[in-house]
mmCIF file of C-alpha atoms in Angstrom:
data_model
loop_
_atom_site.group_PDB
_atom_site.id
_atom_site.type_symbol
_atom_site.label_atom_id
_atom_site.label_comp_id
_atom_site.label_asym_id
_atom_site.label_seq_id
_atom_site.Cartn_x
_atom_site.Cartn_y
_atom_site.Cartn_z
ATOM 1 C CA UNK A 481 90.520 57.027 76.288
ATOM 2 C CA UNK A 482 87.978 55.392 78.621
ATOM 3 C CA UNK A 483 86.734 51.860 77.968
ATOM 4 C CA UNK A 484 83.184 53.237 77.534
ATOM 5 C CA UNK A 485 84.332 55.640 74.829
ATOM 6 C CA UNK A 486 86.343 52.902 73.116
ATOM 7 C CA UNK A 487 83.458 50.452 72.947
ATOM 8 C CA UNK A 488 81.086 53.237 71.828
ATOM 9 C CA UNK A 489 83.413 54.015 68.917
ATOM 10 C CA UNK A 490 83.551 50.303 68.067
ATOM 11 C CA UNK A 491 79.750 50.124 68.085
ATOM 12 C CA UNK A 492 79.507 53.122 65.768
ATOM 13 C CA UNK A 493 82.043 51.521 63.400
ATOM 14 C CA UNK A 494 80.203 48.176 63.390
ATOM 15 C CA UNK A 495 76.827 49.869 62.915
ATOM 16 C CA UNK A 496 78.167 51.739 59.901
ATOM 17 C CA UNK A 497 79.586 48.466 58.544
ATOM 18 C CA UNK A 498 76.139 46.932 58.991
ATOM 19 C CA UNK A 499 74.578 49.945 57.282
ATOM 20 C CA UNK A 500 77.048 49.648 54.409
ATOM 21 C CA UNK A 501 76.258 45.938 54.005
ATOM 22 C CA UNK A 502 72.541 46.731 54.287
ATOM 23 C CA UNK A 503 73.018 49.221 51.448
ATOM 24 C CA UNK A 504 74.598 46.789 48.984
ATOM 25 C CA UNK A 505 72.439 43.892 50.216
ATOM 26 C CA UNK A 506 69.202 45.846 49.715
ATOM 27 C CA UNK A 507 70.172 47.832 46.619
ATOM 28 C CA UNK A 508 68.295 45.233 44.592
ATOM 29 C CA UNK A 509 65.009 46.220 46.227
ATOM 30 C CA UNK A 510 65.058 49.569 44.485
ATOM 31 C CA UNK A 511 67.051 49.012 41.290
ATOM 32 C CA UNK A 512 66.428 45.423 40.164
ATOM 33 C CA UNK A 513 63.269 46.087 38.189
ATOM 34 C CA UNK A 514 64.700 49.243 36.598
ATOM 35 C CA UNK A 515 67.800 47.355 35.460
ATOM 36 C CA UNK A 516 65.921 44.257 34.283
ATOM 37 C CA UNK A 517 63.502 46.271 32.148
ATOM 38 C CA UNK A 518 66.396 48.459 30.928
ATOM 39 C CA UNK A 519 64.754 51.619 32.154
ATOM 40 C CA UNK A 520 68.190 52.513 33.492
ATOM 41 C CA UNK A 521 71.692 51.155 33.067
ATOM 42 C CA UNK A 522 73.094 49.446 36.190
ATOM 43 C CA UNK A 523 75.478 52.328 36.956
ATOM 44 C CA UNK A 524 72.830 55.037 36.616
ATOM 45 C CA UNK A 525 70.220 53.016 38.532
ATOM 46 C CA UNK A 526 72.582 52.436 41.450
ATOM 47 C CA UNK A 527 73.656 56.105 41.445
ATOM 48 C CA UNK A 528 70.026 57.276 41.575
ATOM 49 C CA UNK A 529 69.316 54.751 44.309
ATOM 50 C CA UNK A 530 72.330 55.906 46.351
ATOM 51 C CA UNK A 531 71.311 59.563 46.178
ATOM 52 C CA UNK A 532 67.710 58.970 47.184
ATOM 53 C CA UNK A 533 68.662 56.461 49.886
ATOM 54 C CA UNK A 534 70.823 59.213 51.390
ATOM 55 C CA UNK A 535 68.033 61.796 51.233
ATOM 56 C CA UNK A 536 65.485 59.343 52.640
ATOM 57 C CA UNK A 537 67.553 58.789 55.779
ATOM 58 C CA UNK A 538 66.858 62.383 56.835
ATOM 59 C CA UNK A 539 63.059 62.074 56.699
ATOM 60 C CA UNK A 540 62.441 60.907 60.282
ATOM 61 C CA UNK A 541 63.598 58.983 63.376
ATOM 62 C CA UNK A 542 60.437 57.302 64.746
ATOM 63 C CA UNK A 543 61.472 53.879 63.404
ATOM 64 C CA UNK A 544 64.873 54.373 65.074
ATOM 65 C CA UNK A 545 63.190 54.570 68.480
ATOM 66 C CA UNK A 546 61.204 51.400 67.801
ATOM 67 C CA UNK A 547 64.437 49.490 67.142
ATOM 68 C CA UNK A 548 66.669 51.246 69.660
ATOM 69 C CA UNK A 549 64.478 51.385 72.755
ATOM 70 C CA UNK A 550 60.957 49.995 72.314
ATOM 71 C CA UNK A 551 61.778 46.286 71.863
ATOM 72 C CA UNK A 552 64.749 45.841 74.207
ATOM 73 C CA UNK A 553 65.456 48.842 76.459
ATOM 74 C CA UNK A 554 68.948 50.335 76.561
ATOM 75 C CA UNK A 555 68.978 49.910 80.350
ATOM 76 C CA UNK A 556 68.675 46.121 80.004
ATOM 77 C CA UNK A 557 71.943 45.470 78.147
ATOM 78 C CA UNK A 558 75.556 46.602 78.298
ATOM 79 C CA UNK A 559 77.348 48.135 75.358
ATOM 80 C CA UNK A 560 79.385 45.047 74.495
ATOM 81 C CA UNK A 561 76.105 43.161 73.982
ATOM 82 C CA UNK A 562 75.216 45.576 71.193
ATOM 83 C CA UNK A 563 78.484 44.621 69.466
ATOM 84 C CA UNK A 564 77.540 40.946 69.612
ATOM 85 C CA UNK A 565 74.108 41.753 68.204
ATOM 86 C CA UNK A 566 75.669 43.619 65.285
ATOM 87 C CA UNK A 567 78.131 40.815 64.508
ATOM 88 C CA UNK A 568 75.255 38.304 64.391
ATOM 89 C CA UNK A 569 73.211 40.438 61.986
ATOM 90 C CA UNK A 570 76.242 41.115 59.782
ATOM 91 C CA UNK A 571 77.082 37.390 59.545
ATOM 92 C CA UNK A 572 73.548 36.532 58.384
ATOM 93 C CA UNK A 573 73.507 39.406 55.890
ATOM 94 C CA UNK A 574 76.779 38.234 54.364
ATOM 95 C CA UNK A 575 75.574 34.615 54.139
ATOM 96 C CA UNK A 576 72.315 35.554 52.382
ATOM 97 C CA UNK A 577 74.123 38.038 50.126
ATOM 98 C CA UNK A 578 76.663 35.368 49.110
ATOM 99 C CA UNK A 579 73.911 32.944 48.117
ATOM 100 C CA UNK A 580 71.845 35.677 46.435
ATOM 101 C CA UNK A 581 68.900 35.307 48.817
ATOM 102 C CA UNK A 582 66.887 38.554 49.250
ATOM 103 C CA UNK A 583 66.395 38.218 53.002
ATOM 104 C CA UNK A 584 65.670 41.066 55.393
ATOM 105 C CA UNK A 585 68.476 43.076 57.001
ATOM 106 C CA UNK A 586 65.833 44.613 59.247
ATOM 107 C CA UNK A 587 64.618 41.315 60.649
ATOM 108 C CA UNK A 588 68.187 40.034 60.950
ATOM 109 C CA UNK A 589 68.936 42.984 63.208
ATOM 110 C CA UNK A 590 65.744 42.649 65.242
ATOM 111 C CA UNK A 591 66.181 38.888 65.648
ATOM 112 C CA UNK A 592 69.738 39.430 66.855
ATOM 113 C CA UNK A 593 68.559 42.150 69.254
ATOM 114 C CA UNK A 594 65.911 39.881 70.793
ATOM 115 C CA UNK A 595 68.223 36.854 71.049
ATOM 116 C CA UNK A 596 71.092 38.896 72.458
ATOM 117 C CA UNK A 597 68.895 40.621 75.038
ATOM 118 C CA UNK A 598 67.439 37.316 76.260
ATOM 119 C CA UNK A 599 70.848 35.596 76.412
ATOM 120 C CA UNK A 600 72.488 38.451 78.340
ATOM 121 C CA UNK A 601 69.695 38.770 80.908
ATOM 122 C CA UNK A 602 68.754 35.065 80.897
ATOM 123 C CA UNK A 603 65.148 36.182 80.941
ATOM 124 C CA UNK A 604 62.344 36.480 78.406
ATOM 125 C CA UNK A 605 60.988 39.507 80.262
ATOM 126 C CA UNK A 606 63.729 41.755 78.851
ATOM 127 C CA UNK A 607 61.817 41.871 75.549
ATOM 128 C CA UNK A 608 58.799 44.124 75.213
ATOM 129 C CA UNK A 609 56.710 41.445 73.528
ATOM 130 C CA UNK A 610 53.761 43.774 72.957
ATOM 131 C CA UNK A 611 55.867 46.223 70.942
ATOM 132 C CA UNK A 612 57.674 43.394 69.163
ATOM 133 C CA UNK A 613 54.382 41.834 68.123
ATOM 134 C CA UNK A 614 52.645 45.047 67.038
ATOM 135 C CA UNK A 615 55.594 46.831 65.426
ATOM 136 C CA UNK A 616 57.474 43.879 63.936
ATOM 137 C CA UNK A 617 55.692 40.508 63.869
ATOM 138 C CA UNK A 618 52.350 41.775 62.557
ATOM 139 C CA UNK A 619 54.108 43.804 59.864
ATOM 140 C CA UNK A 620 56.347 40.830 59.065
ATOM 141 C CA UNK A 621 53.247 38.974 57.894
ATOM 142 C CA UNK A 622 50.912 41.688 56.631
ATOM 143 C CA UNK A 623 53.351 43.873 54.681
ATOM 144 C CA UNK A 624 54.271 41.142 52.139
ATOM 145 C CA UNK A 625 50.599 40.188 51.796
ATOM 146 C CA UNK A 626 49.627 43.821 51.253
ATOM 147 C CA UNK A 627 52.514 44.130 48.786
ATOM 148 C CA UNK A 628 51.208 41.180 46.755
ATOM 149 C CA UNK A 629 47.646 42.518 46.737
ATOM 150 C CA UNK A 630 48.699 46.073 45.852
ATOM 151 C CA UNK A 631 50.984 44.819 43.051
ATOM 152 C CA UNK A 632 48.182 42.623 41.698
ATOM 153 C CA UNK A 633 45.604 45.449 41.777
ATOM 154 C CA UNK A 634 47.871 48.144 40.308
ATOM 155 C CA UNK A 635 48.945 45.862 37.465
ATOM 156 C CA UNK A 636 45.337 44.847 36.818
ATOM 157 C CA UNK A 637 44.257 48.488 36.622
ATOM 158 C CA UNK A 638 47.146 49.396 34.326
ATOM 159 C CA UNK A 639 46.356 46.454 32.028
ATOM 160 C CA UNK A 640 42.762 47.688 31.761
ATOM 161 C CA UNK A 641 43.660 51.381 31.280
ATOM 162 C CA UNK A 642 46.454 50.729 28.758
ATOM 163 C CA UNK A 643 44.662 48.077 26.711
ATOM 164 C CA UNK A 644 43.729 50.436 23.819
ATOM 165 C CA UNK A 645 47.314 51.681 23.400
ATOM 166 C CA UNK A 646 50.086 50.135 21.346
ATOM 167 C CA UNK A 647 52.549 47.952 23.237
ATOM 168 C CA UNK A 648 55.744 49.736 22.140
ATOM 169 C CA UNK A 649 54.353 53.184 23.038
ATOM 170 C CA UNK A 650 53.369 51.978 26.506
ATOM 171 C CA UNK A 651 56.830 50.498 27.074
ATOM 172 C CA UNK A 652 58.535 53.690 25.944
ATOM 173 C CA UNK A 653 56.425 55.820 28.301
ATOM 174 C CA UNK A 654 56.814 53.542 31.317
ATOM 175 C CA UNK A 655 60.557 53.324 30.937
ATOM 176 C CA UNK A 656 60.515 56.991 31.962
ATOM 177 C CA UNK A 657 57.933 56.483 34.691
ATOM 178 C CA UNK A 658 60.100 53.738 36.144
ATOM 179 C CA UNK A 659 62.905 56.208 36.815
ATOM 180 C CA UNK A 660 60.569 58.219 39.063
ATOM 181 C CA UNK A 661 59.164 55.065 40.711
ATOM 182 C CA UNK A 662 62.676 53.764 41.400
ATOM 183 C CA UNK A 663 63.738 57.071 42.959
ATOM 184 C CA UNK A 664 60.673 57.092 45.241
ATOM 185 C CA UNK A 665 61.356 53.477 46.165
ATOM 186 C CA UNK A 666 64.931 54.355 47.152
ATOM 187 C CA UNK A 667 63.725 57.399 49.103
ATOM 188 C CA UNK A 668 61.362 55.284 51.198
ATOM 189 C CA UNK A 669 63.972 52.544 51.595
ATOM 190 C CA UNK A 670 66.381 55.077 53.085
ATOM 191 C CA UNK A 671 63.611 56.513 55.245
ATOM 192 C CA UNK A 672 62.859 53.149 56.853
ATOM 193 C CA UNK A 673 66.070 51.099 56.739
ATOM 194 C CA UNK A 674 68.658 53.710 57.740
ATOM 195 C CA UNK A 675 66.685 54.454 60.887
ATOM 196 C CA UNK A 676 67.364 50.977 62.273
ATOM 197 C CA UNK A 677 71.084 51.711 62.388
ATOM 198 C CA UNK A 678 70.416 55.125 63.892
ATOM 199 C CA UNK A 679 68.440 53.373 66.611
ATOM 200 C CA UNK A 680 71.356 51.119 67.585
ATOM 201 C CA UNK A 681 73.889 53.957 67.767
ATOM 202 C CA UNK A 682 71.489 56.046 69.847
ATOM 203 C CA UNK A 683 70.902 52.994 72.062
ATOM 204 C CA UNK A 684 74.682 52.735 72.599
ATOM 205 C CA UNK A 685 74.973 56.456 73.379
ATOM 206 C CA UNK A 686 72.209 56.130 75.979
ATOM 207 C CA UNK A 687 73.753 53.001 77.478
ATOM 208 C CA UNK A 688 77.134 54.728 77.714
ATOM 209 C CA UNK A 689 75.686 57.848 79.319
ATOM 210 C CA UNK A 690 76.600 60.187 76.449
ATOM 211 C CA UNK A 691 72.977 61.316 76.057
ATOM 212 C CA UNK A 692 70.071 61.239 78.510
ATOM 213 C CA UNK A 693 67.023 60.913 76.253
ATOM 214 C CA UNK A 694 66.334 58.942 73.088
ATOM 215 C CA UNK A 695 66.916 61.641 70.496
ATOM 216 C CA UNK A 696 68.958 60.744 67.439
ATOM 217 C CA UNK A 697 71.872 63.225 67.081
ATOM 218 C CA UNK A 698 72.302 64.909 63.703
ATOM 219 C CA UNK A 699 75.762 63.375 63.197
ATOM 220 C CA UNK A 700 74.262 59.882 63.633
ATOM 221 C CA UNK A 701 71.686 60.562 60.909
ATOM 222 C CA UNK A 702 74.394 61.879 58.556
ATOM 223 C CA UNK A 703 76.747 58.951 59.268
ATOM 224 C CA UNK A 704 74.083 56.280 58.736
ATOM 225 C CA UNK A 705 72.785 57.987 55.601
ATOM 226 C CA UNK A 706 76.308 58.145 54.165
ATOM 227 C CA UNK A 707 77.141 54.512 55.008
ATOM 228 C CA UNK A 708 73.933 53.235 53.419
ATOM 229 C CA UNK A 709 74.398 55.383 50.307
ATOM 230 C CA UNK A 710 77.985 54.183 49.944
ATOM 231 C CA UNK A 711 76.911 50.558 50.351
ATOM 232 C CA UNK A 712 74.142 51.088 47.823
ATOM 233 C CA UNK A 713 76.688 52.360 45.301
ATOM 234 C CA UNK A 714 78.451 48.970 45.480
ATOM 235 C CA UNK A 715 75.267 47.026 44.710
ATOM 236 C CA UNK A 716 74.461 43.324 44.887
ATOM 237 C CA UNK A 717 74.409 41.659 41.467
ATOM 238 C CA UNK A 718 73.235 38.231 42.645
ATOM 239 C CA UNK A 719 70.222 39.588 44.487
ATOM 240 C CA UNK A 720 69.425 41.973 41.624
ATOM 241 C CA UNK A 721 69.241 38.936 39.318
ATOM 242 C CA UNK A 722 66.875 37.080 41.686
ATOM 243 C CA UNK A 723 64.675 40.115 42.274
ATOM 244 C CA UNK A 724 64.600 41.345 38.701
ATOM 245 C CA UNK A 725 64.072 38.184 36.712
ATOM 246 C CA UNK A 726 64.216 35.207 39.064
ATOM 247 C CA UNK A 727 60.559 35.397 40.152
ATOM 248 C CA UNK A 728 58.700 36.762 37.118
ATOM 249 C CA UNK A 729 59.424 38.190 33.688
ATOM 250 C CA UNK A 730 59.055 41.973 33.881
ATOM 251 C CA UNK A 731 58.235 44.680 31.344
ATOM 252 C CA UNK A 732 58.565 48.429 32.063
ATOM 253 C CA UNK A 733 54.875 48.570 33.039
ATOM 254 C CA UNK A 734 55.375 45.630 35.404
ATOM 255 C CA UNK A 735 58.429 47.268 36.944
ATOM 256 C CA UNK A 736 56.580 50.536 37.470
ATOM 257 C CA UNK A 737 53.627 48.738 39.087
ATOM 258 C CA UNK A 738 55.902 46.754 41.433
ATOM 259 C CA UNK A 739 57.968 49.755 42.521
ATOM 260 C CA UNK A 740 54.941 52.032 42.963
ATOM 261 C CA UNK A 741 53.090 49.439 45.019
ATOM 262 C CA UNK A 742 56.098 48.705 47.211
ATOM 263 C CA UNK A 743 56.759 52.418 47.764
ATOM 264 C CA UNK A 744 53.193 52.942 49.012
ATOM 265 C CA UNK A 745 53.381 50.012 51.451
ATOM 266 C CA UNK A 746 56.779 51.068 52.873
ATOM 267 C CA UNK A 747 55.581 54.653 53.287
ATOM 268 C CA UNK A 748 52.508 53.535 55.238
ATOM 269 C CA UNK A 749 54.592 51.241 57.452
ATOM 270 C CA UNK A 750 56.995 54.092 58.248
ATOM 271 C CA UNK A 751 54.037 56.253 59.304
ATOM 272 C CA UNK A 752 53.208 53.494 61.820
ATOM 273 C CA UNK A 753 56.859 53.482 63.032
ATOM 274 C CA UNK A 754 57.200 49.875 61.852
ATOM 275 C CA UNK A 755 60.688 48.638 60.836
ATOM 276 C CA UNK A 756 59.561 46.641 57.810
ATOM 277 C CA UNK A 757 61.541 44.717 55.249
ATOM 278 C CA UNK A 758 61.838 46.540 51.953
ATOM 279 C CA UNK A 759 63.029 43.255 50.455
ATOM 280 C CA UNK A 760 59.914 41.369 51.533
ATOM 281 C CA UNK A 761 57.587 44.030 50.204
ATOM 282 C CA UNK A 762 59.140 44.518 46.768
ATOM 283 C CA UNK A 763 59.459 40.734 46.374
ATOM 284 C CA UNK A 764 55.740 40.195 46.884
ATOM 285 C CA UNK A 765 54.715 43.160 44.753
ATOM 286 C CA UNK A 766 56.759 41.605 41.939
ATOM 287 C CA UNK A 767 54.890 38.338 42.549
ATOM 288 C CA UNK A 768 51.558 40.166 42.587
ATOM 289 C CA UNK A 769 52.367 41.958 39.349
ATOM 290 C CA UNK A 770 53.358 38.663 37.695
ATOM 291 C CA UNK A 771 50.273 36.880 39.013
ATOM 292 C CA UNK A 772 47.950 39.567 37.626
ATOM 293 C CA UNK A 773 48.766 38.291 34.132
ATOM 294 C CA UNK A 774 48.515 34.633 35.087
ATOM 295 C CA UNK A 775 49.571 32.753 38.200
ATOM 296 C CA UNK A 776 51.799 30.418 36.200
ATOM 297 C CA UNK A 777 53.973 33.333 35.114
ATOM 298 C CA UNK A 778 55.369 33.578 38.660
ATOM 299 C CA UNK A 779 58.264 31.219 39.383
ATOM 300 C CA UNK A 780 56.782 29.902 42.606
ATOM 301 C CA UNK A 781 59.780 27.656 43.283
ATOM 302 C CA UNK A 782 62.055 30.693 43.578
ATOM 303 C CA UNK A 783 59.368 32.520 45.559
ATOM 304 C CA UNK A 784 59.090 29.581 47.982
ATOM 305 C CA UNK A 785 62.836 29.706 48.723
ATOM 306 C CA UNK A 786 62.599 33.429 49.407
ATOM 307 C CA UNK A 787 59.646 32.957 51.758
ATOM 308 C CA UNK A 788 61.609 30.341 53.689
ATOM 309 C CA UNK A 789 64.437 32.879 54.091
ATOM 310 C CA UNK A 790 61.907 35.324 55.550
ATOM 311 C CA UNK A 791 60.557 32.765 58.010
ATOM 312 C CA UNK A 792 63.925 31.620 59.339
ATOM 313 C CA UNK A 793 65.753 34.976 59.503
ATOM 314 C CA UNK A 794 64.536 36.087 62.948
ATOM 315 C CA UNK A 795 64.907 32.656 64.655
ATOM 316 C CA UNK A 796 68.362 32.050 63.149
ATOM 317 C CA UNK A 797 69.756 35.488 63.989
ATOM 318 C CA UNK A 798 68.204 35.308 67.456
ATOM 319 C CA UNK A 799 69.891 31.946 68.051
ATOM 320 C CA UNK A 800 73.203 33.090 66.568
ATOM 321 C CA UNK A 801 73.166 36.257 68.673
ATOM 322 C CA UNK A 802 72.292 34.306 71.826
ATOM 323 C CA UNK A 803 75.222 31.956 71.168
ATOM 324 C CA UNK A 804 77.700 34.778 70.552
ATOM 325 C CA UNK A 805 76.547 36.769 73.602
ATOM 326 C CA UNK A 806 76.682 33.680 75.831
ATOM 327 C CA UNK A 807 80.253 32.902 74.737
ATOM 328 C CA UNK A 808 81.401 36.503 75.220
ATOM 329 C CA UNK A 809 79.686 36.645 78.617
ATOM 330 C CA UNK A 810 81.786 33.695 79.823
ATOM 331 C CA UNK A 811 85.010 35.557 79.021
ATOM 332 C CA UNK A 812 83.747 38.861 80.428
ATOM 333 C CA UNK A 813 82.963 37.188 83.753
ATOM 334 C CA UNK A 814 86.396 35.529 84.056
#
């Protein structure tokens, strides 16, 4: 077996590990509110999430190209660099998962990609800064803001519409609506997040000369969809606790509003080929929903810690990736 084939197989394995970790790390984004409001039991919620994450992965590949070729081109890095990038992103995901911090797997991967590309080439020019700014940085800031506003507005409208109805009847109805909202949330999560892993595998296939154009093979889509669904089935209890009750007390109506708002924002971002953070968006829609009742109902201390995790993810993973790539490069050149 050639060295190129060997390292390609290793990349595929590591990407699927990343996808698996992404699945259990980000499960909370789709199921936390459903579990907290008792719309679904944990087992059923995670099963529904796994199924719709899998289906969502087959809905497109435009985001995959953004990650795999539009920020750092495949011609600018060797295959072993991609391995270093993956290790960096996986390390950060495991750290934030261990401490129950709902950080972004997407931005961990992109930060590692940027840092690794710069370290390998020893040049800032390897990064397509225009694409990075328009497809990632802008959405890094506007998607959580939009999520907060949408959550606030939807909850405000629901409070006004449902005011004449009895509280227990509203809760009973929205427990059912939450099942649909959670499924749509998982569908859009799979449609955006799984594509990032597809992008890296396709990048490796291009770099190794196995394909000639950036088109995601069907087996790559199926593999990434399966890894994410399997990871989702494991779940992340610590992050579910933070997402579901750590920031604001949620009722079934609140959960429905948060999930519906987040689903809309993620869907729009995917249409713009933007690799957004599902975690960021659902976090701020939960905040927006809580703030619509009164601003004091949101636990801003918890929210502040989460925001800090968002801010530092890209710089930390970029630095970690640059360090790992630089160390490996020394041994490769010996």
